[in-house]
Amino acid sequence: MESLAERYADKRVDSVMIYTREAHPGELHPHHASFADKLANAREMTRRMGFKRTMLVDNYEGASHRAYGQLPNMTYIVGRRGRIVYRASWTDARSIEWMLEQLSFNELNSRAGRRILPYFMEAELGKVADRKPFLEGLRTYAGMRAIDEYIDAVTQVYGEGTAKPLRKWREQAS
């Protein structure tokens, strides 16, 4: 399956990932104890996920992560003039593609001599939260401790009603 980076390469779109920290540490991939650990995990993730784009690694203290909001899966699109033109608290291919199409539209019209008037927009989007396949992957990659911490976080953020089926899955997975 073609990635967005591959699909937009002919439109001069570069895609870079910044590895900031281990999002779900567990017994198989624990918190980084050193910058060497962080580099090793970033290389492993690149290999395992089959990433073809450039991966940068944040410093050990996480300066980039702190500077850009500290959420685990944020996405930024920086325009040609160096301004942030898209920022999302979650990486979502559909909204990223929508924004890349908008930027391509603007570029095409700008080249045709039309004036592009920028405007600001806020949106609250949603994504399908099928957590069970995520938990399966997390068990394989990080281990059961990471699943327990994830379920605790879901409980704190979304409440026991959302966490209950995850706890049931956890009991069956043991």
mmCIF file with all atom_site columns, C-alpha atoms in Angstrom:
data_model
loop_
_atom_site.group_PDB
_atom_site.id
_atom_site.type_symbol
_atom_site.label_atom_id
_atom_site.label_alt_id
_atom_site.label_comp_id
_atom_site.label_asym_id
_atom_site.label_entity_id
_atom_site.label_seq_id
_atom_site.pdbx_PDB_ins_code
_atom_site.Cartn_x
_atom_site.Cartn_y
_atom_site.Cartn_z
_atom_site.occupancy
_atom_site.B_iso_or_equiv
_atom_site.pdbx_formal_charge
_atom_site.auth_seq_id
_atom_site.auth_comp_id
_atom_site.auth_asym_id
_atom_site.auth_atom_id
_atom_site.pdbx_PDB_model_num
ATOM 1   C CA . MET A 1 1   ? 0.000   0.000   0.000   1.00 0.00 ? 1   MET A CA 1
ATOM 2   C CA . GLU A 1 2   ? 1.369   3.394   -1.018  1.00 0.00 ? 2   GLU A CA 1
ATOM 3   C CA . SER A 1 3   ? 2.055   5.806   1.850   1.00 0.00 ? 3   SER A CA 1
ATOM 4   C CA . LEU A 1 4   ? 1.097   9.472   1.834   1.00 0.00 ? 4   LEU A CA 1
ATOM 5   C CA . ALA A 1 5   ? 4.803   10.377  1.640   1.00 0.00 ? 5   ALA A CA 1
ATOM 6   C CA . GLU A 1 6   ? 5.125   8.276   -1.536  1.00 0.00 ? 6   GLU A CA 1
ATOM 7   C CA . ARG A 1 7   ? 1.873   9.608   -2.994  1.00 0.00 ? 7   ARG A CA 1
ATOM 8   C CA . TYR A 1 8   ? 2.918   13.245  -2.539  1.00 0.00 ? 8   TYR A CA 1
ATOM 9   C CA . ALA A 1 9   ? 6.627   12.930  -3.367  1.00 0.00 ? 9   ALA A CA 1
ATOM 10  C CA . ASP A 1 10  ? 6.093   14.393  -6.866  1.00 0.00 ? 10  ASP A CA 1
ATOM 11  C CA . LYS A 1 11  ? 4.515   17.466  -5.229  1.00 0.00 ? 11  LYS A CA 1
ATOM 12  C CA . ARG A 1 12  ? 7.716   18.175  -3.288  1.00 0.00 ? 12  ARG A CA 1
ATOM 13  C CA . VAL A 1 13  ? 6.320   17.027  0.047   1.00 0.00 ? 13  VAL A CA 1
ATOM 14  C CA . ASP A 1 14  ? 8.897   15.708  2.504   1.00 0.00 ? 14  ASP A CA 1
ATOM 15  C CA . SER A 1 15  ? 7.840   13.547  5.424   1.00 0.00 ? 15  SER A CA 1
ATOM 16  C CA . VAL A 1 16  ? 9.953   13.270  8.557   1.00 0.00 ? 16  VAL A CA 1
ATOM 17  C CA . MET A 1 17  ? 9.193   11.417  11.774  1.00 0.00 ? 17  MET A CA 1
ATOM 18  C CA . ILE A 1 18  ? 10.643  12.505  15.096  1.00 0.00 ? 18  ILE A CA 1
ATOM 19  C CA . TYR A 1 19  ? 11.081  9.668   17.578  1.00 0.00 ? 19  TYR A CA 1
ATOM 20  C CA . THR A 1 20  ? 10.577  11.311  20.952  1.00 0.00 ? 20  THR A CA 1
ATOM 21  C CA . ARG A 1 21  ? 10.121  8.541   23.495  1.00 0.00 ? 21  ARG A CA 1
ATOM 22  C CA . GLU A 1 22  ? 8.800   5.019   23.875  1.00 0.00 ? 22  GLU A CA 1
ATOM 23  C CA . ALA A 1 23  ? 5.057   5.689   23.846  1.00 0.00 ? 23  ALA A CA 1
ATOM 24  C CA . HIS A 1 24  ? 4.072   2.458   25.604  1.00 0.00 ? 24  HIS A CA 1
ATOM 25  C CA . PRO A 1 25  ? 7.080   1.085   27.496  1.00 0.00 ? 25  PRO A CA 1
ATOM 26  C CA . GLY A 1 26  ? 6.822   -2.410  28.861  1.00 0.00 ? 26  GLY A CA 1
ATOM 27  C CA . GLU A 1 27  ? 8.987   -5.341  29.804  1.00 0.00 ? 27  GLU A CA 1
ATOM 28  C CA . LEU A 1 28  ? 9.999   -5.958  26.164  1.00 0.00 ? 28  LEU A CA 1
ATOM 29  C CA . HIS A 1 29  ? 10.773  -2.304  25.314  1.00 0.00 ? 29  HIS A CA 1
ATOM 30  C CA . PRO A 1 30  ? 11.260  -0.384  28.581  1.00 0.00 ? 30  PRO A CA 1
ATOM 31  C CA . HIS A 1 31  ? 11.764  3.353   29.148  1.00 0.00 ? 31  HIS A CA 1
ATOM 32  C CA . HIS A 1 32  ? 15.067  4.475   27.673  1.00 0.00 ? 32  HIS A CA 1
ATOM 33  C CA . ALA A 1 33  ? 17.933  4.279   30.130  1.00 0.00 ? 33  ALA A CA 1
ATOM 34  C CA . SER A 1 34  ? 20.318  6.083   27.766  1.00 0.00 ? 34  SER A CA 1
ATOM 35  C CA . PHE A 1 35  ? 20.449  7.869   24.431  1.00 0.00 ? 35  PHE A CA 1
ATOM 36  C CA . ALA A 1 36  ? 21.920  4.663   22.961  1.00 0.00 ? 36  ALA A CA 1
ATOM 37  C CA . ASP A 1 37  ? 18.727  2.824   24.059  1.00 0.00 ? 37  ASP A CA 1
ATOM 38  C CA . LYS A 1 38  ? 16.643  5.528   22.411  1.00 0.00 ? 38  LYS A CA 1
ATOM 39  C CA . LEU A 1 39  ? 18.566  5.216   19.135  1.00 0.00 ? 39  LEU A CA 1
ATOM 40  C CA . ALA A 1 40  ? 18.277  1.421   19.207  1.00 0.00 ? 40  ALA A CA 1
ATOM 41  C CA . ASN A 1 41  ? 14.496  1.585   19.750  1.00 0.00 ? 41  ASN A CA 1
ATOM 42  C CA . ALA A 1 42  ? 14.116  4.139   16.940  1.00 0.00 ? 42  ALA A CA 1
ATOM 43  C CA . ARG A 1 43  ? 16.065  1.882   14.556  1.00 0.00 ? 43  ARG A CA 1
ATOM 44  C CA . GLU A 1 44  ? 13.990  -1.134  15.628  1.00 0.00 ? 44  GLU A CA 1
ATOM 45  C CA . MET A 1 45  ? 10.757  0.795   15.079  1.00 0.00 ? 45  MET A CA 1
ATOM 46  C CA . THR A 1 46  ? 11.899  1.903   11.611  1.00 0.00 ? 46  THR A CA 1
ATOM 47  C CA . ARG A 1 47  ? 12.711  -1.697  10.692  1.00 0.00 ? 47  ARG A CA 1
ATOM 48  C CA . ARG A 1 48  ? 9.586   -3.218  12.237  1.00 0.00 ? 48  ARG A CA 1
ATOM 49  C CA . MET A 1 49  ? 7.181   -0.677  10.762  1.00 0.00 ? 49  MET A CA 1
ATOM 50  C CA . GLY A 1 50  ? 8.928   -0.591  7.378   1.00 0.00 ? 50  GLY A CA 1
ATOM 51  C CA . PHE A 1 51  ? 9.309   3.198   7.423   1.00 0.00 ? 51  PHE A CA 1
ATOM 52  C CA . LYS A 1 52  ? 10.907  4.593   4.295   1.00 0.00 ? 52  LYS A CA 1
ATOM 53  C CA . ARG A 1 53  ? 10.902  8.206   5.455   1.00 0.00 ? 53  ARG A CA 1
ATOM 54  C CA . THR A 1 54  ? 13.573  9.969   7.445   1.00 0.00 ? 54  THR A CA 1
ATOM 55  C CA . MET A 1 55  ? 13.405  9.417   11.187  1.00 0.00 ? 55  MET A CA 1
ATOM 56  C CA . LEU A 1 56  ? 15.010  11.961  13.468  1.00 0.00 ? 56  LEU A CA 1
ATOM 57  C CA . VAL A 1 57  ? 15.600  11.137  17.127  1.00 0.00 ? 57  VAL A CA 1
ATOM 58  C CA . ASP A 1 58  ? 14.890  13.723  19.825  1.00 0.00 ? 58  ASP A CA 1
ATOM 59  C CA . ASN A 1 59  ? 17.601  14.247  22.418  1.00 0.00 ? 59  ASN A CA 1
ATOM 60  C CA . TYR A 1 60  ? 17.551  12.078  25.529  1.00 0.00 ? 60  TYR A CA 1
ATOM 61  C CA . GLU A 1 61  ? 15.754  14.728  27.602  1.00 0.00 ? 61  GLU A CA 1
ATOM 62  C CA . GLY A 1 62  ? 13.007  15.131  24.959  1.00 0.00 ? 62  GLY A CA 1
ATOM 63  C CA . ALA A 1 63  ? 13.474  18.823  24.129  1.00 0.00 ? 63  ALA A CA 1
ATOM 64  C CA . SER A 1 64  ? 11.537  18.618  20.835  1.00 0.00 ? 64  SER A CA 1
ATOM 65  C CA . HIS A 1 65  ? 8.755   16.615  22.442  1.00 0.00 ? 65  HIS A CA 1
ATOM 66  C CA . ARG A 1 66  ? 8.328   19.226  25.176  1.00 0.00 ? 66  ARG A CA 1
ATOM 67  C CA . ALA A 1 67  ? 8.538   22.124  22.710  1.00 0.00 ? 67  ALA A CA 1
ATOM 68  C CA . TYR A 1 68  ? 5.771   20.708  20.501  1.00 0.00 ? 68  TYR A CA 1
ATOM 69  C CA . GLY A 1 69  ? 3.140   19.684  23.020  1.00 0.00 ? 69  GLY A CA 1
ATOM 70  C CA . GLN A 1 70  ? 4.263   16.369  24.571  1.00 0.00 ? 70  GLN A CA 1
ATOM 71  C CA . LEU A 1 71  ? 1.417   14.328  23.106  1.00 0.00 ? 71  LEU A CA 1
ATOM 72  C CA . PRO A 1 72  ? 2.433   10.860  21.911  1.00 0.00 ? 72  PRO A CA 1
ATOM 73  C CA . ASN A 1 73  ? 1.271   11.013  18.295  1.00 0.00 ? 73  ASN A CA 1
ATOM 74  C CA . MET A 1 74  ? 1.144   14.618  17.090  1.00 0.00 ? 74  MET A CA 1
ATOM 75  C CA . THR A 1 75  ? 1.464   15.710  13.472  1.00 0.00 ? 75  THR A CA 1
ATOM 76  C CA . TYR A 1 76  ? 2.663   19.020  12.103  1.00 0.00 ? 76  TYR A CA 1
ATOM 77  C CA . ILE A 1 77  ? 2.808   20.205  8.520   1.00 0.00 ? 77  ILE A CA 1
ATOM 78  C CA . VAL A 1 78  ? 5.221   23.042  7.909   1.00 0.00 ? 78  VAL A CA 1
ATOM 79  C CA . GLY A 1 79  ? 4.591   25.119  4.801   1.00 0.00 ? 79  GLY A CA 1
ATOM 80  C CA . ARG A 1 80  ? 7.185   26.257  2.288   1.00 0.00 ? 80  ARG A CA 1
ATOM 81  C CA . ARG A 1 81  ? 7.692   29.533  4.157   1.00 0.00 ? 81  ARG A CA 1
ATOM 82  C CA . GLY A 1 82  ? 8.511   27.700  7.402   1.00 0.00 ? 82  GLY A CA 1
ATOM 83  C CA . ARG A 1 83  ? 5.166   28.363  9.115   1.00 0.00 ? 83  ARG A CA 1
ATOM 84  C CA . ILE A 1 84  ? 3.134   25.627  10.769  1.00 0.00 ? 84  ILE A CA 1
ATOM 85  C CA . VAL A 1 85  ? 0.056   25.231  8.557   1.00 0.00 ? 85  VAL A CA 1
ATOM 86  C CA . TYR A 1 86  ? -1.409  22.113  10.189  1.00 0.00 ? 86  TYR A CA 1
ATOM 87  C CA . ARG A 1 87  ? -1.214  20.795  13.714  1.00 0.00 ? 87  ARG A CA 1
ATOM 88  C CA . ALA A 1 88  ? -3.115  17.805  15.036  1.00 0.00 ? 88  ALA A CA 1
ATOM 89  C CA . SER A 1 89  ? -3.058  16.122  18.426  1.00 0.00 ? 89  SER A CA 1
ATOM 90  C CA . TRP A 1 90  ? -3.296  12.753  16.701  1.00 0.00 ? 90  TRP A CA 1
ATOM 91  C CA . THR A 1 91  ? -1.831  11.406  13.476  1.00 0.00 ? 91  THR A CA 1
ATOM 92  C CA . ASP A 1 92  ? -4.710  10.753  11.092  1.00 0.00 ? 92  ASP A CA 1
ATOM 93  C CA . ALA A 1 93  ? -3.944  9.950   7.453   1.00 0.00 ? 93  ALA A CA 1
ATOM 94  C CA . ARG A 1 94  ? -7.324  11.184  6.186   1.00 0.00 ? 94  ARG A CA 1
ATOM 95  C CA . SER A 1 95  ? -6.998  14.686  7.639   1.00 0.00 ? 95  SER A CA 1
ATOM 96  C CA . ILE A 1 96  ? -3.325  14.904  6.651   1.00 0.00 ? 96  ILE A CA 1
ATOM 97  C CA . GLU A 1 97  ? -4.235  13.992  3.080   1.00 0.00 ? 97  GLU A CA 1
ATOM 98  C CA . TRP A 1 98  ? -7.025  16.578  3.101   1.00 0.00 ? 98  TRP A CA 1
ATOM 99  C CA . MET A 1 99  ? -4.514  19.234  4.175   1.00 0.00 ? 99  MET A CA 1
ATOM 100 C CA . LEU A 1 100 ? -1.949  18.156  1.569   1.00 0.00 ? 100 LEU A CA 1
ATOM 101 C CA . GLU A 1 101 ? -4.670  18.426  -1.098  1.00 0.00 ? 101 GLU A CA 1
ATOM 102 C CA . GLN A 1 102 ? -5.535  21.919  0.168   1.00 0.00 ? 102 GLN A CA 1
ATOM 103 C CA . LEU A 1 103 ? -1.888  22.964  0.029   1.00 0.00 ? 103 LEU A CA 1
ATOM 104 C CA . SER A 1 104 ? -1.580  21.537  -3.517  1.00 0.00 ? 104 SER A CA 1
ATOM 105 C CA . PHE A 1 105 ? -4.721  23.464  -4.512  1.00 0.00 ? 105 PHE A CA 1
ATOM 106 C CA . ASN A 1 106 ? -3.246  26.665  -3.079  1.00 0.00 ? 106 ASN A CA 1
ATOM 107 C CA . GLU A 1 107 ? 0.071   26.098  -4.855  1.00 0.00 ? 107 GLU A CA 1
ATOM 108 C CA . LEU A 1 108 ? -1.619  25.461  -8.197  1.00 0.00 ? 108 LEU A CA 1
ATOM 109 C CA . ASN A 1 109 ? -3.730  28.613  -7.893  1.00 0.00 ? 109 ASN A CA 1
ATOM 110 C CA . SER A 1 110 ? -0.796  30.696  -6.709  1.00 0.00 ? 110 SER A CA 1
ATOM 111 C CA . ARG A 1 111 ? 1.244   29.616  -9.743  1.00 0.00 ? 111 ARG A CA 1
ATOM 112 C CA . ALA A 1 112 ? -1.709  30.652  -11.927 1.00 0.00 ? 112 ALA A CA 1
ATOM 113 C CA . GLY A 1 113 ? -1.424  34.160  -10.480 1.00 0.00 ? 113 GLY A CA 1
ATOM 114 C CA . ARG A 1 114 ? -4.403  33.946  -8.160  1.00 0.00 ? 114 ARG A CA 1
ATOM 115 C CA . ARG A 1 115 ? -4.074  35.456  -4.704  1.00 0.00 ? 115 ARG A CA 1
ATOM 116 C CA . ILE A 1 116 ? -4.387  32.961  -1.864  1.00 0.00 ? 116 ILE A CA 1
ATOM 117 C CA . LEU A 1 117 ? -5.961  34.394  1.267   1.00 0.00 ? 117 LEU A CA 1
ATOM 118 C CA . PRO A 1 118 ? -5.020  32.308  4.326   1.00 0.00 ? 118 PRO A CA 1
ATOM 119 C CA . TYR A 1 119 ? -7.523  31.715  7.096   1.00 0.00 ? 119 TYR A CA 1
ATOM 120 C CA . PHE A 1 120 ? -7.560  29.866  10.405  1.00 0.00 ? 120 PHE A CA 1
ATOM 121 C CA . MET A 1 121 ? -9.788  26.870  11.055  1.00 0.00 ? 121 MET A CA 1
ATOM 122 C CA . GLU A 1 122 ? -10.462 24.718  14.117  1.00 0.00 ? 122 GLU A CA 1
ATOM 123 C CA . ALA A 1 123 ? -11.967 21.277  13.869  1.00 0.00 ? 123 ALA A CA 1
ATOM 124 C CA . GLU A 1 124 ? -12.740 18.426  16.190  1.00 0.00 ? 124 GLU A CA 1
ATOM 125 C CA . LEU A 1 125 ? -12.455 15.230  14.229  1.00 0.00 ? 125 LEU A CA 1
ATOM 126 C CA . GLY A 1 126 ? -12.844 11.654  15.311  1.00 0.00 ? 126 GLY A CA 1
ATOM 127 C CA . LYS A 1 127 ? -11.247 8.355   14.490  1.00 0.00 ? 127 LYS A CA 1
ATOM 128 C CA . VAL A 1 128 ? -12.385 4.797   14.916  1.00 0.00 ? 128 VAL A CA 1
ATOM 129 C CA . ALA A 1 129 ? -11.026 3.550   18.212  1.00 0.00 ? 129 ALA A CA 1
ATOM 130 C CA . ASP A 1 130 ? -10.717 -0.183  17.643  1.00 0.00 ? 130 ASP A CA 1
ATOM 131 C CA . ARG A 1 131 ? -8.427  -0.778  20.580  1.00 0.00 ? 131 ARG A CA 1
ATOM 132 C CA . LYS A 1 132 ? -8.282  -4.580  20.546  1.00 0.00 ? 132 LYS A CA 1
ATOM 133 C CA . PRO A 1 133 ? -5.915  -4.859  17.520  1.00 0.00 ? 133 PRO A CA 1
ATOM 134 C CA . PHE A 1 134 ? -3.848  -2.118  19.145  1.00 0.00 ? 134 PHE A CA 1
ATOM 135 C CA . LEU A 1 135 ? -3.654  -4.151  22.370  1.00 0.00 ? 135 LEU A CA 1
ATOM 136 C CA . GLU A 1 136 ? -2.570  -7.246  20.427  1.00 0.00 ? 136 GLU A CA 1
ATOM 137 C CA . GLY A 1 137 ? 0.255   -5.273  18.828  1.00 0.00 ? 137 GLY A CA 1
ATOM 138 C CA . LEU A 1 138 ? 1.189   -3.708  22.143  1.00 0.00 ? 138 LEU A CA 1
ATOM 139 C CA . ARG A 1 139 ? 1.380   -7.149  23.786  1.00 0.00 ? 139 ARG A CA 1
ATOM 140 C CA . THR A 1 140 ? 3.705   -8.371  21.046  1.00 0.00 ? 140 THR A CA 1
ATOM 141 C CA . TYR A 1 141 ? 5.900   -5.268  20.962  1.00 0.00 ? 141 TYR A CA 1
ATOM 142 C CA . ALA A 1 142 ? 6.034   -4.018  24.550  1.00 0.00 ? 142 ALA A CA 1
ATOM 143 C CA . GLY A 1 143 ? 4.480   -6.613  26.857  1.00 0.00 ? 143 GLY A CA 1
ATOM 144 C CA . MET A 1 144 ? 1.619   -6.932  29.323  1.00 0.00 ? 144 MET A CA 1
ATOM 145 C CA . ARG A 1 145 ? 2.880   -4.194  31.656  1.00 0.00 ? 145 ARG A CA 1
ATOM 146 C CA . ALA A 1 146 ? 2.437   -1.678  28.823  1.00 0.00 ? 146 ALA A CA 1
ATOM 147 C CA . ILE A 1 147 ? -1.137  -2.906  28.338  1.00 0.00 ? 147 ILE A CA 1
ATOM 148 C CA . ASP A 1 148 ? -1.885  -2.438  32.038  1.00 0.00 ? 148 ASP A CA 1
ATOM 149 C CA . GLU A 1 149 ? -0.539  1.132   31.920  1.00 0.00 ? 149 GLU A CA 1
ATOM 150 C CA . TYR A 1 150 ? -2.503  1.852   28.745  1.00 0.00 ? 150 TYR A CA 1
ATOM 151 C CA . ILE A 1 151 ? -5.751  0.609   30.311  1.00 0.00 ? 151 ILE A CA 1
ATOM 152 C CA . ASP A 1 152 ? -5.069  2.748   33.395  1.00 0.00 ? 152 ASP A CA 1
ATOM 153 C CA . ALA A 1 153 ? -4.588  5.795   31.146  1.00 0.00 ? 153 ALA A CA 1
ATOM 154 C CA . VAL A 1 154 ? -7.798  5.043   29.214  1.00 0.00 ? 154 VAL A CA 1
ATOM 155 C CA . THR A 1 155 ? -9.638  4.796   32.540  1.00 0.00 ? 155 THR A CA 1
ATOM 156 C CA . GLN A 1 156 ? -8.323  8.178   33.683  1.00 0.00 ? 156 GLN A CA 1
ATOM 157 C CA . VAL A 1 157 ? -9.106  9.943   30.394  1.00 0.00 ? 157 VAL A CA 1
ATOM 158 C CA . TYR A 1 158 ? -12.315 8.243   29.213  1.00 0.00 ? 158 TYR A CA 1
ATOM 159 C CA . GLY A 1 159 ? -13.687 6.562   32.329  1.00 0.00 ? 159 GLY A CA 1
ATOM 160 C CA . GLU A 1 160 ? -14.423 3.024   33.446  1.00 0.00 ? 160 GLU A CA 1
ATOM 161 C CA . GLY A 1 161 ? -17.108 2.470   30.796  1.00 0.00 ? 161 GLY A CA 1
ATOM 162 C CA . THR A 1 162 ? -14.510 2.734   28.020  1.00 0.00 ? 162 THR A CA 1
ATOM 163 C CA . ALA A 1 163 ? -11.910 0.748   29.954  1.00 0.00 ? 163 ALA A CA 1
ATOM 164 C CA . LYS A 1 164 ? -14.196 -2.148  30.929  1.00 0.00 ? 164 LYS A CA 1
ATOM 165 C CA . PRO A 1 165 ? -13.989 -4.073  27.596  1.00 0.00 ? 165 PRO A CA 1
ATOM 166 C CA . LEU A 1 166 ? -10.224 -3.549  27.588  1.00 0.00 ? 166 LEU A CA 1
ATOM 167 C CA . ARG A 1 167 ? -9.977  -5.040  31.099  1.00 0.00 ? 167 ARG A CA 1
ATOM 168 C CA . LYS A 1 168 ? -12.053 -8.000  29.921  1.00 0.00 ? 168 LYS A CA 1
ATOM 169 C CA . TRP A 1 169 ? -9.709  -8.491  26.951  1.00 0.00 ? 169 TRP A CA 1
ATOM 170 C CA . ARG A 1 170 ? -6.728  -8.267  29.336  1.00 0.00 ? 170 ARG A CA 1
ATOM 171 C CA . GLU A 1 171 ? -8.150  -10.988 31.594  1.00 0.00 ? 171 GLU A CA 1
ATOM 172 C CA . GLN A 1 172 ? -8.701  -13.292 28.611  1.00 0.00 ? 172 GLN A CA 1
ATOM 173 C CA . ALA A 1 173 ? -5.214  -12.568 27.228  1.00 0.00 ? 173 ALA A CA 1
ATOM 174 C CA . SER A 1 174 ? -3.451  -13.627 30.451  1.00 0.00 ? 174 SER A CA 1
#
